[in-house]
């Protein structure tokens, strides 16, 4: 054995002896700890858990309106009741609103429903402990339409950004197009557009003259070589072509390059985030001659609509005008158009598309095939140059009845003029200075704008604009992220938004709840993250009258989780007045949701003898 081996052997023996000594000391320490250990339960003498329960069994009645008595099942309440004094050591709540306790026994609890309350979870509070009971539904004028079963499934894997009434709807029909980023089905990576009615829910592709398409847009993601980024296709909305009276075409817009199978089958051709489709949503086509590199010509059917924007510059809103024009709005910088005259093809009839790019910022006007209108919002010195548009971000826009535009977002100038997150353009695309002088602006972002026309109690046509955002003042006056304006930019003097607690608004729109009736009943439909309105628990959803009051009978649904993107008057599954809600939400009034739900709305007054 060499010196190194001897040294290693000695080192191993020394280490073993040290380990043995440590173990002996540890055992000795354990025995000493055991001798000195606590012999009694350290928690002994603490307060025993209360033998009280609020049972999950259904109460009697199972639902009730304000001021009605309800009996809940409980256990262990007797020792906390003082009937001779009419007092109780506990409190009872429905949806965080305290209820009057009428009486209680060891096994029952009788309460009176508050005058202002929404459906929600019940619970009892005793000695700072909470005991939960069943979900309780408050009766009123609004309830979920269980016959509209599509709310249980909704479109697959995507949101609904807009809900567009079919142009042929009558007082007896309610059919709608849904626009979003959803798929047709789990196994089909395309969709973006669907059609529903109030009775059956989803209308399958190709089964009706109103939706003869087979695919819609390709969903998922696509790669833009110009920006080296991925983008996600979506249909943000649809409007009807005003110049067509009998069978108006459909103006579809958002972020997409493929619609049906045309982009894939034509090779080099792409849609450009906008399309003027036929009334049944099919593509209007025409046959043109194209040559390959040998000079041989081919007859190829191609889309008639060729204009739009770059792949990465989606169109936020698009509108048609009565004189047959298209107005597109977004954070784009150029107009993009396929030039068929200089486009070639290969022997497989796949296009090698030539394109024309022209500067166009924020707002542009096109004709019915997508060609840029160079008389609209162009430099006076050079029609090839666009007016500058915004310096910030456009988030939403609407078109008023006179075809002027209101654009909102996060920007401080438009065409070089100072503005504060809102600007109005006249029919010629110029800033409306009169409106700007009246409206002032917001001290924060304006995220959404909706516009609604209705007749007032005198039969006069009214137009109201609703703004929602992160602002706290508007035109120098306090605001809670929402304001209602007239077409001239004046705040609606009759509407006062009451105090919001616990969160913010994320959507608001005026909807006539009696659209098929003789007298209009405009109300403001609201969603958000708030928990209280005007001191009463209203969790995420409101229906306000035009004074800003949350009338009890319209505000009985329970907690809403998510965000609305649209709200439309509709007939229900049994053909009474209803409200169709769409957007991005997963739960409402104690039920799971899939971004769509139909509400029944009873317009009769004094339901349940309430105030």
Coordinates of C-alpha atoms in Angstrom, one line a residue:
X1 CA 0.0 0.0 0.0
X2 CA 1.5 3.4 -1.0
X3 CA 1.4 6.6 1.2
X4 CA -1.7 8.0 -0.6
X5 CA -3.7 4.8 0.1
X6 CA -2.7 4.8 3.7
X7 CA -3.7 8.5 4.1
X8 CA -7.1 7.9 2.5
X9 CA -7.8 4.9 4.7
X10 CA -6.9 6.9 7.8
X11 CA -9.2 9.8 6.7
X12 CA -12.2 7.4 6.2
X13 CA -11.8 5.9 9.7
X14 CA -11.6 9.4 11.2
X15 CA -14.8 10.5 9.4
X16 CA -16.6 7.4 10.6
X17 CA -15.7 8.1 14.2
X18 CA -16.9 11.7 14.0
X19 CA -20.3 10.6 12.5
X20 CA -20.7 8.1 15.4
X21 CA -20.1 10.8 18.0
X22 CA -22.6 13.1 16.4
X23 CA -25.3 10.4 16.4
X24 CA -24.7 9.7 20.1
X25 CA -25.0 13.3 21.0
X26 CA -28.2 13.7 18.9
X27 CA -29.8 10.7 20.7
X28 CA -28.9 12.2 24.0
X29 CA -30.4 15.5 23.1
X30 CA -33.6 13.8 22.0
X31 CA -34.0 12.0 25.3
X32 CA -33.4 15.3 27.1
X33 CA -36.0 17.0 24.9
X34 CA -38.5 14.3 25.6
X35 CA -38.0 14.6 29.3
X36 CA -38.6 18.4 29.1
X37 CA -41.3 18.2 26.5
X38 CA -44.8 19.7 26.8
X39 CA -47.1 17.1 28.3
X40 CA -50.4 18.9 27.5
X41 CA -52.2 19.9 24.3
X42 CA -51.0 23.5 23.5
X43 CA -54.4 24.2 22.0
X44 CA -56.4 23.0 25.0
X45 CA -58.8 25.6 26.4
X46 CA -59.4 27.2 23.0
X47 CA -62.8 28.1 21.7
X48 CA -64.6 25.0 20.4
X49 CA -66.1 25.2 16.9
X50 CA -69.6 26.5 16.8
X51 CA -72.2 23.7 16.2
X52 CA -74.1 25.9 13.8
X53 CA -75.0 25.2 10.2
X54 CA -76.8 26.9 7.4
X55 CA -78.0 24.0 5.3
X56 CA -77.7 23.8 1.6
X57 CA -81.3 22.5 1.3
X58 CA -83.7 24.5 -0.9
X59 CA -85.5 27.2 1.1
X60 CA -89.2 27.9 1.0
X61 CA -90.0 29.4 -1.4
X62 CA -87.0 28.6 -3.6
X63 CA -87.0 32.2 -5.0
X64 CA -88.7 35.4 -3.9
X65 CA -89.0 39.1 -4.5
X66 CA -88.3 42.1 -2.2
X67 CA -90.2 42.2 1.1
X68 CA -91.2 38.5 0.9
X69 CA -90.5 36.1 3.7
X70 CA -88.3 33.1 3.1
X71 CA -87.6 30.1 5.4
X72 CA -84.1 28.6 5.3
X73 CA -83.0 25.3 6.8
X74 CA -80.4 25.5 9.6
X75 CA -79.2 23.7 12.7
X76 CA -77.9 24.7 16.1
X77 CA -79.4 28.2 16.2
X78 CA -81.5 27.9 19.4
X79 CA -78.9 29.0 21.9
X80 CA -78.2 32.2 19.8
X81 CA -81.9 33.2 19.6
X82 CA -83.7 35.5 22.1
X83 CA -87.3 35.4 21.1
X84 CA -88.6 37.1 24.2
X85 CA -86.4 40.1 23.2
X86 CA -86.8 39.6 19.5
X87 CA -83.0 39.6 19.1
X88 CA -80.5 37.2 17.5
X89 CA -76.8 36.9 18.0
X90 CA -76.3 36.4 14.2
X91 CA -76.9 38.2 11.0
X92 CA -78.1 36.9 7.6
X93 CA -77.2 38.0 4.1
X94 CA -78.3 37.5 0.5
X95 CA -75.6 38.6 -2.0
X96 CA -73.9 40.7 0.8
X97 CA -77.1 42.6 1.6
X98 CA -78.2 42.3 5.2
X99 CA -81.7 40.8 5.7
X100 CA -84.2 41.3 8.5
X101 CA -84.5 38.2 10.6
X102 CA -88.2 37.6 11.3
X103 CA -87.9 34.5 13.4
X104 CA -85.6 31.5 14.1
X105 CA -85.7 28.1 15.7
X106 CA -83.0 25.5 16.2
X107 CA -83.7 24.2 12.6
X108 CA -85.2 27.1 10.6
X109 CA -84.5 30.7 9.9
X110 CA -87.2 33.0 8.5
X111 CA -85.9 36.2 6.9
X112 CA -87.4 39.1 4.8
X113 CA -85.8 39.8 1.4
X114 CA -84.4 43.4 1.3
X115 CA -86.0 45.9 -1.0
X116 CA -82.8 46.3 -3.0
X117 CA -80.9 43.1 -3.6
X118 CA -79.6 40.9 -6.4
X119 CA -79.5 37.1 -6.6
X120 CA -76.5 35.5 -4.9
X121 CA -75.0 33.4 -2.2
X122 CA -76.6 33.3 1.2
X123 CA -74.6 33.2 4.5
X124 CA -75.0 33.7 8.2
X125 CA -72.4 35.5 10.4
X126 CA -72.1 34.5 14.0
X127 CA -69.2 35.5 16.3
X128 CA -67.1 36.6 13.3
X129 CA -67.6 33.2 11.7
X130 CA -69.3 32.7 8.3
X131 CA -71.7 29.9 7.5
X132 CA -72.6 29.6 3.8
X133 CA -76.0 28.5 2.6
X134 CA -77.6 28.0 -0.9
X135 CA -77.6 30.3 -3.8
X136 CA -80.9 32.3 -3.8
X137 CA -82.7 33.8 -6.8
X138 CA -84.4 37.1 -6.5
X139 CA -87.6 37.4 -8.5
X140 CA -87.9 40.4 -10.8
X141 CA -88.3 41.4 -14.5
X142 CA -85.1 39.9 -15.8
X143 CA -84.1 36.2 -15.9
X144 CA -82.0 33.8 -17.9
X145 CA -83.8 32.3 -20.9
X146 CA -83.3 28.6 -20.3
X147 CA -84.9 27.8 -23.7
X148 CA -82.0 29.5 -25.4
X149 CA -79.7 26.6 -24.7
X150 CA -76.8 27.9 -26.8
X151 CA -75.5 29.7 -23.7
X152 CA -74.4 26.3 -22.4
X153 CA -71.9 25.7 -25.2
X154 CA -71.4 28.9 -27.1
X155 CA -68.9 29.1 -30.0
X156 CA -65.8 27.0 -29.5
X157 CA -62.6 28.4 -28.1
X158 CA -63.0 32.1 -28.7
X159 CA -64.7 35.4 -27.9
X160 CA -67.6 37.2 -29.5
X161 CA -66.6 40.8 -30.4
X162 CA -69.9 41.9 -32.0
X163 CA -73.5 40.7 -32.5
X164 CA -75.1 42.0 -35.7
X165 CA -78.8 41.8 -36.3
X166 CA -79.8 40.2 -39.7
X167 CA -81.0 42.8 -42.1
X168 CA -84.3 40.8 -42.7
X169 CA -85.4 40.7 -39.0
X170 CA -89.0 41.6 -38.4
X171 CA -91.2 41.9 -35.2
X172 CA -91.5 38.1 -35.4
X173 CA -87.9 37.1 -36.1
X174 CA -84.6 37.6 -34.2
X175 CA -81.5 36.3 -36.1
X176 CA -78.0 37.5 -35.6
X177 CA -74.4 37.2 -36.9
X178 CA -71.7 36.6 -34.3
X179 CA -68.3 37.9 -35.1
X180 CA -65.1 36.9 -33.2
X181 CA -62.0 34.7 -33.1
X182 CA -63.8 31.4 -32.3
X183 CA -63.8 28.2 -34.2
X184 CA -66.8 26.4 -35.8
X185 CA -65.9 23.2 -33.9
X186 CA -63.1 21.8 -31.9
X187 CA -61.6 19.9 -34.8
X188 CA -62.1 22.7 -37.4
X189 CA -59.4 25.5 -37.3
X190 CA -61.7 28.1 -39.0
X191 CA -64.7 30.1 -38.2
X192 CA -64.8 33.7 -36.9
X193 CA -68.4 34.1 -38.1
X194 CA -71.6 32.3 -36.9
X195 CA -75.3 32.8 -37.2
X196 CA -77.9 32.2 -34.5
X197 CA -81.6 32.7 -34.0
X198 CA -83.6 33.2 -30.8
X199 CA -85.3 29.7 -30.9
X200 CA -82.7 27.1 -32.0
X201 CA -79.5 28.9 -31.3
X202 CA -76.7 28.1 -33.8
X203 CA -77.6 27.9 -37.5
X204 CA -75.1 25.6 -39.2
X205 CA -73.0 26.9 -42.1
X206 CA -74.5 26.4 -45.5
X207 CA -78.0 25.6 -44.2
X208 CA -79.6 29.0 -44.8
X209 CA -79.6 31.6 -47.6
X210 CA -78.2 34.0 -45.0
X211 CA -74.9 32.1 -44.4
X212 CA -73.9 29.9 -47.3
X213 CA -70.2 29.8 -46.4
X214 CA -68.4 26.7 -45.4
X215 CA -65.4 27.9 -43.5
X216 CA -65.2 31.6 -42.6
X217 CA -61.7 32.8 -41.7
X218 CA -58.8 30.6 -40.7
X219 CA -58.2 30.9 -37.0
X220 CA -55.1 30.1 -34.9
X221 CA -52.1 32.3 -35.7
X222 CA -50.2 33.4 -38.8
X223 CA -46.7 34.8 -39.3
X224 CA -45.9 38.2 -40.8
X225 CA -42.5 38.1 -42.5
X226 CA -42.5 41.9 -42.7
X227 CA -42.7 42.4 -38.9
X228 CA -41.3 39.0 -37.8
X229 CA -44.3 38.5 -35.5
X230 CA -47.3 36.2 -35.1
X231 CA -50.8 37.5 -35.4
X232 CA -54.2 36.0 -34.5
X233 CA -57.1 36.3 -37.0
X234 CA -60.4 37.6 -35.8
X235 CA -63.6 39.2 -37.2
X236 CA -64.2 42.3 -35.2
X237 CA -67.5 43.3 -36.8
X238 CA -69.8 43.5 -39.8
X239 CA -72.0 46.2 -41.3
X240 CA -74.5 46.2 -44.1
X241 CA -73.9 48.0 -47.4
X242 CA -76.2 51.0 -47.2
X243 CA -76.2 51.5 -51.0
X244 CA -78.0 48.2 -51.4
X245 CA -81.7 48.4 -50.4
X246 CA -83.1 45.0 -51.3
X247 CA -80.4 42.6 -50.5
X248 CA -77.5 44.5 -48.9
X249 CA -74.0 43.1 -49.0
X250 CA -72.0 42.5 -45.8
X251 CA -69.0 44.5 -44.9
X252 CA -66.8 42.2 -42.8
X253 CA -63.6 43.5 -41.1
X254 CA -61.0 42.7 -38.5
X255 CA -57.7 40.9 -38.9
X256 CA -57.7 38.1 -41.5
X257 CA -56.0 37.2 -44.7
X258 CA -57.9 34.1 -45.6
X259 CA -61.7 33.8 -46.0
X260 CA -63.3 30.6 -47.2
X261 CA -60.5 28.9 -49.2
X262 CA -59.6 31.7 -51.6
X263 CA -56.2 32.7 -50.1
X264 CA -55.1 29.1 -50.0
X265 CA -56.3 28.1 -53.4
X266 CA -55.1 31.2 -55.2
X267 CA -51.6 31.1 -53.7
X268 CA -50.3 34.7 -53.7
X269 CA -53.7 36.4 -53.1
X270 CA -54.6 37.5 -49.6
X271 CA -57.5 39.3 -48.1
X272 CA -56.4 42.4 -46.3
X273 CA -58.5 42.6 -43.0
X274 CA -61.7 43.7 -44.8
X275 CA -64.1 42.3 -47.3
X276 CA -67.4 43.3 -49.0
X277 CA -69.2 40.0 -49.2
X278 CA -72.5 39.0 -50.8
X279 CA -75.7 39.1 -48.7
X280 CA -75.2 35.4 -47.9
X281 CA -71.6 36.1 -46.8
X282 CA -70.1 34.3 -49.9
X283 CA -67.4 36.0 -51.8
X284 CA -68.2 38.1 -54.9
X285 CA -65.9 36.9 -57.7
X286 CA -65.1 37.7 -61.3
X287 CA -63.1 35.8 -63.9
X288 CA -60.0 37.4 -65.2
X289 CA -57.2 36.4 -67.5
X290 CA -53.7 35.9 -66.1
X291 CA -50.5 34.9 -67.9
X292 CA -47.7 32.7 -66.7
X293 CA -44.0 33.2 -67.4
X294 CA -44.3 31.6 -70.8
X295 CA -47.1 34.0 -71.9
X296 CA -49.8 31.3 -71.7
X297 CA -53.1 32.8 -70.3
X298 CA -55.5 31.2 -67.9
X299 CA -59.0 32.2 -66.9
X300 CA -59.1 32.4 -63.1
X301 CA -62.0 33.2 -60.8
X302 CA -60.8 35.8 -58.3
X303 CA -62.4 38.0 -55.5
X304 CA -63.7 41.3 -56.7
X305 CA -62.7 43.0 -53.5
X306 CA -59.0 43.7 -53.4
X307 CA -58.3 46.5 -50.9
X308 CA -57.4 46.8 -47.2
X309 CA -54.4 47.1 -45.0
X310 CA -51.1 45.4 -44.1
X311 CA -51.4 42.1 -42.3
X312 CA -50.3 43.5 -38.9
X313 CA -52.6 46.6 -39.1
X314 CA -56.1 45.3 -38.3
X315 CA -59.2 47.3 -39.1
X316 CA -60.9 48.3 -35.8
X317 CA -64.1 49.6 -37.3
X318 CA -65.5 49.9 -40.8
X319 CA -68.7 51.5 -42.0
X320 CA -70.5 51.9 -45.3
X321 CA -72.0 55.2 -46.5
X322 CA -75.3 55.9 -48.4
X323 CA -73.3 56.9 -51.5
X324 CA -71.6 53.5 -51.8
X325 CA -68.3 54.1 -50.0
X326 CA -66.4 52.2 -47.3
X327 CA -64.8 54.0 -44.3
X328 CA -62.1 52.0 -42.5
X329 CA -60.6 53.1 -39.1
X330 CA -57.6 51.7 -37.3
X331 CA -54.0 52.1 -36.4
X332 CA -52.8 51.5 -40.0
X333 CA -50.3 53.5 -42.1
X334 CA -50.9 52.3 -45.6
X335 CA -53.6 51.2 -48.0
X336 CA -52.8 47.9 -49.6
X337 CA -54.4 46.7 -52.9
X338 CA -53.9 43.7 -55.2
X339 CA -53.1 45.0 -58.7
X340 CA -54.7 42.4 -61.0
X341 CA -53.4 44.2 -64.1
X342 CA -49.8 43.3 -63.2
X343 CA -50.5 40.0 -61.4
X344 CA -49.2 36.8 -63.1
X345 CA -49.8 33.1 -62.3
X346 CA -48.1 29.7 -62.6
X347 CA -49.2 26.7 -64.5
X348 CA -51.3 25.6 -61.5
X349 CA -53.3 28.8 -61.6
X350 CA -51.7 30.1 -58.4
X351 CA -51.4 33.8 -58.5
X352 CA -48.1 35.8 -58.2
X353 CA -49.8 38.9 -56.9
X354 CA -48.6 42.4 -57.6
X355 CA -49.6 45.0 -55.0
X356 CA -49.9 48.7 -54.7
X357 CA -49.1 50.4 -51.4
X358 CA -50.3 54.0 -50.7
X359 CA -49.9 56.0 -47.5
X360 CA -53.2 56.1 -45.5
X361 CA -53.2 56.9 -41.8
X362 CA -55.9 56.2 -39.2
X363 CA -59.0 56.7 -41.5
X364 CA -59.4 56.0 -45.2
X365 CA -62.2 55.7 -47.7
X366 CA -62.5 53.1 -50.4
X367 CA -65.0 52.1 -53.1
X368 CA -66.9 48.8 -53.3
X369 CA -63.9 46.9 -54.6
X370 CA -61.5 48.3 -52.1
X371 CA -59.7 51.0 -54.2
X372 CA -58.5 54.0 -52.2
X373 CA -60.4 57.2 -52.6
X374 CA -57.7 59.8 -53.1
X375 CA -60.2 62.7 -52.6
X376 CA -60.7 61.8 -49.0
X377 CA -58.2 62.8 -46.2
X378 CA -55.4 63.5 -48.6
X379 CA -52.7 66.2 -48.6
X380 CA -53.7 69.3 -50.5
X381 CA -50.2 69.5 -52.1
X382 CA -50.0 65.8 -53.0
X383 CA -52.9 63.3 -53.3
X384 CA -50.5 60.5 -52.8
X385 CA -49.8 61.7 -49.2
X386 CA -52.2 61.0 -46.4
X387 CA -53.2 63.4 -43.6
X388 CA -51.3 62.5 -40.4
X389 CA -54.2 61.1 -38.4
X390 CA -53.5 60.2 -34.7
X391 CA -50.3 60.3 -32.8
X392 CA -51.4 57.6 -30.4
X393 CA -53.7 54.6 -30.4
X394 CA -57.2 54.3 -31.8
X395 CA -59.3 51.9 -29.7
X396 CA -62.9 52.3 -31.1
X397 CA -65.1 54.3 -33.3
X398 CA -68.7 54.8 -34.3
X399 CA -70.7 56.4 -37.2
X400 CA -73.5 58.7 -36.4
X401 CA -76.8 58.9 -38.4
X402 CA -75.4 61.8 -40.5
X403 CA -72.4 59.6 -41.4
X404 CA -69.9 61.6 -39.4
X405 CA -67.4 59.7 -37.3
X406 CA -66.4 59.7 -33.7
X407 CA -63.1 58.1 -32.9
X408 CA -61.8 57.3 -29.4
X409 CA -58.6 55.9 -27.8
X410 CA -55.4 57.1 -26.3
X411 CA -54.2 60.1 -28.4
X412 CA -53.5 63.8 -27.9
X413 CA -53.6 65.0 -31.5
X414 CA -55.4 64.3 -34.8
X415 CA -54.2 65.8 -38.1
X416 CA -52.0 68.0 -36.1
X417 CA -54.8 69.4 -33.9
X418 CA -54.8 69.0 -30.1
X419 CA -57.5 66.6 -28.9
X420 CA -58.0 64.6 -25.8
X421 CA -58.7 60.9 -26.6
X422 CA -61.8 61.8 -28.7
X423 CA -62.3 63.4 -32.1
X424 CA -65.2 63.8 -34.5
X425 CA -64.7 63.9 -38.3
X426 CA -67.3 65.3 -40.6
X427 CA -68.5 63.5 -43.8
X428 CA -65.5 64.8 -45.6
X429 CA -63.1 63.3 -43.1
X430 CA -62.1 66.7 -41.6
X431 CA -61.9 67.4 -37.8
X432 CA -65.2 68.9 -36.6
X433 CA -63.9 71.9 -34.7
X434 CA -67.4 72.8 -33.3
X435 CA -67.7 69.4 -31.7
X436 CA -64.2 69.5 -30.3
X437 CA -64.9 72.9 -28.7
X438 CA -67.9 71.5 -26.9
X439 CA -66.8 68.0 -26.0
X440 CA -63.4 68.9 -24.5
X441 CA -62.0 65.4 -23.8
X442 CA -61.0 62.8 -21.2
X443 CA -58.1 62.7 -18.8
X444 CA -57.6 59.0 -19.5
X445 CA -58.0 56.4 -22.3
X446 CA -61.4 56.0 -23.9
X447 CA -61.7 52.3 -24.7
X448 CA -65.2 51.9 -26.1
X449 CA -67.8 53.9 -27.8
X450 CA -71.4 52.9 -28.8
X451 CA -74.1 55.0 -30.5
X452 CA -77.8 54.4 -30.3
X453 CA -80.8 56.1 -31.8
X454 CA -84.3 56.0 -30.2
X455 CA -87.5 58.0 -29.9
X456 CA -88.1 59.9 -26.7
X457 CA -91.4 60.2 -24.9
X458 CA -92.5 62.9 -27.3
X459 CA -91.7 60.8 -30.3
X460 CA -88.6 62.8 -31.2
X461 CA -85.6 60.9 -32.6
X462 CA -82.7 61.0 -30.2
X463 CA -79.1 59.9 -30.7
X464 CA -76.9 59.2 -27.8
X465 CA -73.2 58.3 -27.6
X466 CA -71.8 56.2 -24.7
X467 CA -68.1 56.4 -23.8
X468 CA -66.3 54.0 -21.5
X469 CA -62.7 54.1 -20.4
X470 CA -60.1 54.7 -17.6
X471 CA -60.8 58.4 -17.3
X472 CA -61.8 60.1 -14.1
X473 CA -62.8 63.5 -15.5
X474 CA -64.5 64.4 -18.8
X475 CA -64.5 67.9 -20.1
X476 CA -63.3 69.0 -16.7
X477 CA -66.1 67.3 -14.8
X478 CA -65.8 64.3 -12.5
X479 CA -66.6 61.0 -14.2
X480 CA -66.3 57.3 -13.2
X481 CA -65.1 56.0 -16.6
X482 CA -68.4 56.6 -18.4
X483 CA -70.3 59.5 -19.9
X484 CA -73.3 59.8 -22.2
X485 CA -73.2 62.5 -24.9
X486 CA -75.5 63.9 -27.6
X487 CA -74.4 64.2 -31.2
X488 CA -73.0 67.7 -30.6
X489 CA -70.8 66.5 -27.7
X490 CA -72.9 67.8 -24.8
X491 CA -73.3 65.5 -21.7
X492 CA -76.8 64.1 -21.3
X493 CA -78.1 66.3 -18.4
X494 CA -80.6 63.8 -17.3
X495 CA -78.2 60.9 -16.7
X496 CA -76.2 60.7 -13.5
X497 CA -74.0 57.7 -12.9
X498 CA -74.1 56.8 -9.2
X499 CA -71.2 55.7 -7.1
X500 CA -69.4 52.5 -8.2
X501 CA -67.4 50.5 -5.6
X502 CA -65.0 47.6 -5.9
X503 CA -64.1 48.0 -9.6
X504 CA -64.7 49.7 -12.9
X505 CA -66.9 49.6 -16.0
X506 CA -65.7 47.8 -19.1
X507 CA -68.8 48.1 -21.3
X508 CA -71.9 50.3 -21.6
X509 CA -74.5 50.6 -24.4
X510 CA -78.0 52.0 -24.7
X511 CA -80.5 49.4 -25.8
X512 CA -84.2 49.9 -26.4
X513 CA -85.9 47.1 -24.3
X514 CA -89.2 47.6 -26.1
X515 CA -87.9 47.8 -29.7
X516 CA -91.0 46.0 -31.0
X517 CA -93.4 48.2 -29.0
X518 CA -95.0 51.6 -29.7
X519 CA -93.1 53.3 -26.8
X520 CA -89.3 53.2 -26.6
X521 CA -87.8 52.0 -23.4
X522 CA -84.1 52.9 -23.7
X523 CA -81.9 51.5 -20.9
X524 CA -78.1 51.4 -20.3
X525 CA -76.7 47.9 -20.2
X526 CA -73.4 47.8 -18.3
X527 CA -70.7 45.3 -17.4
X528 CA -67.6 45.6 -15.3
X529 CA -65.6 44.5 -12.3
X530 CA -67.5 46.6 -9.7
X531 CA -69.2 45.0 -6.8
X532 CA -71.6 47.8 -5.7
X533 CA -73.7 50.5 -7.3
X534 CA -75.3 53.3 -5.4
X535 CA -74.5 51.4 -2.1
X536 CA -76.2 48.2 -3.2
X537 CA -74.4 45.0 -4.1
X538 CA -74.6 44.7 -7.9
X539 CA -71.7 42.5 -9.1
X540 CA -70.5 43.2 -12.6
X541 CA -73.8 43.8 -14.4
X542 CA -76.4 46.6 -14.4
X543 CA -79.4 47.7 -16.4
X544 CA -79.9 51.4 -15.7
X545 CA -82.7 53.7 -16.7
X546 CA -81.8 57.0 -18.6
X547 CA -81.5 58.8 -15.2
X548 CA -78.8 56.4 -14.0
X549 CA -81.0 54.6 -11.5
X550 CA -80.7 50.8 -11.0
X551 CA -84.4 49.9 -10.9
X552 CA -84.7 46.8 -8.6
X553 CA -86.8 44.7 -10.9
X554 CA -84.3 45.0 -13.8
X555 CA -81.3 44.2 -11.6
X556 CA -82.0 40.9 -10.0
X557 CA -79.4 38.7 -11.8
X558 CA -76.4 37.6 -9.7
X559 CA -72.7 38.1 -10.2
X560 CA -71.3 38.5 -13.7
X561 CA -67.7 37.5 -14.4
X562 CA -66.2 39.0 -17.6
X563 CA -66.8 41.6 -20.1
X564 CA -69.6 42.3 -22.6
X565 CA -68.7 43.4 -26.1
X566 CA -72.3 43.8 -27.4
X567 CA -75.9 43.8 -26.2
X568 CA -78.9 43.6 -28.6
X569 CA -82.7 43.6 -28.2
X570 CA -84.0 40.2 -29.2
X571 CA -87.1 38.0 -29.0
X572 CA -86.5 35.1 -26.5
X573 CA -87.0 31.4 -27.2
X574 CA -90.7 31.8 -26.4
X575 CA -91.0 35.1 -28.4
X576 CA -91.2 37.7 -25.7
X577 CA -89.0 40.7 -25.1
X578 CA -85.4 39.8 -24.5
X579 CA -81.8 41.0 -24.3
X580 CA -79.0 39.1 -26.1
X581 CA -75.6 39.5 -24.4
X582 CA -72.3 38.5 -26.0
X583 CA -68.6 39.0 -25.2
X584 CA -66.1 37.4 -23.0
X585 CA -67.7 36.0 -19.8
X586 CA -67.7 32.6 -18.0
X587 CA -70.3 33.0 -15.3
X588 CA -73.6 34.9 -14.7
X589 CA -76.3 34.6 -12.1
X590 CA -74.9 31.4 -10.7
X591 CA -74.6 29.6 -14.0
X592 CA -71.6 28.7 -16.2
X593 CA -71.5 30.7 -19.4
X594 CA -69.7 30.5 -22.8
X595 CA -69.7 34.2 -23.9
X596 CA -73.3 34.4 -24.8
X597 CA -76.7 34.4 -23.0
X598 CA -80.3 35.5 -23.6
X599 CA -82.2 37.3 -20.9
X600 CA -86.0 37.5 -20.6
X601 CA -87.2 41.0 -19.9
X602 CA -90.7 41.5 -18.5
X603 CA -91.6 45.2 -19.2
X604 CA -94.7 45.2 -17.0
X605 CA -94.3 47.5 -14.0
X606 CA -94.6 46.7 -10.3
X607 CA -93.5 43.1 -10.6
X608 CA -93.9 41.4 -7.2
X609 CA -95.4 44.5 -5.8
X610 CA -92.0 46.1 -5.5
X611 CA -91.3 49.8 -5.2

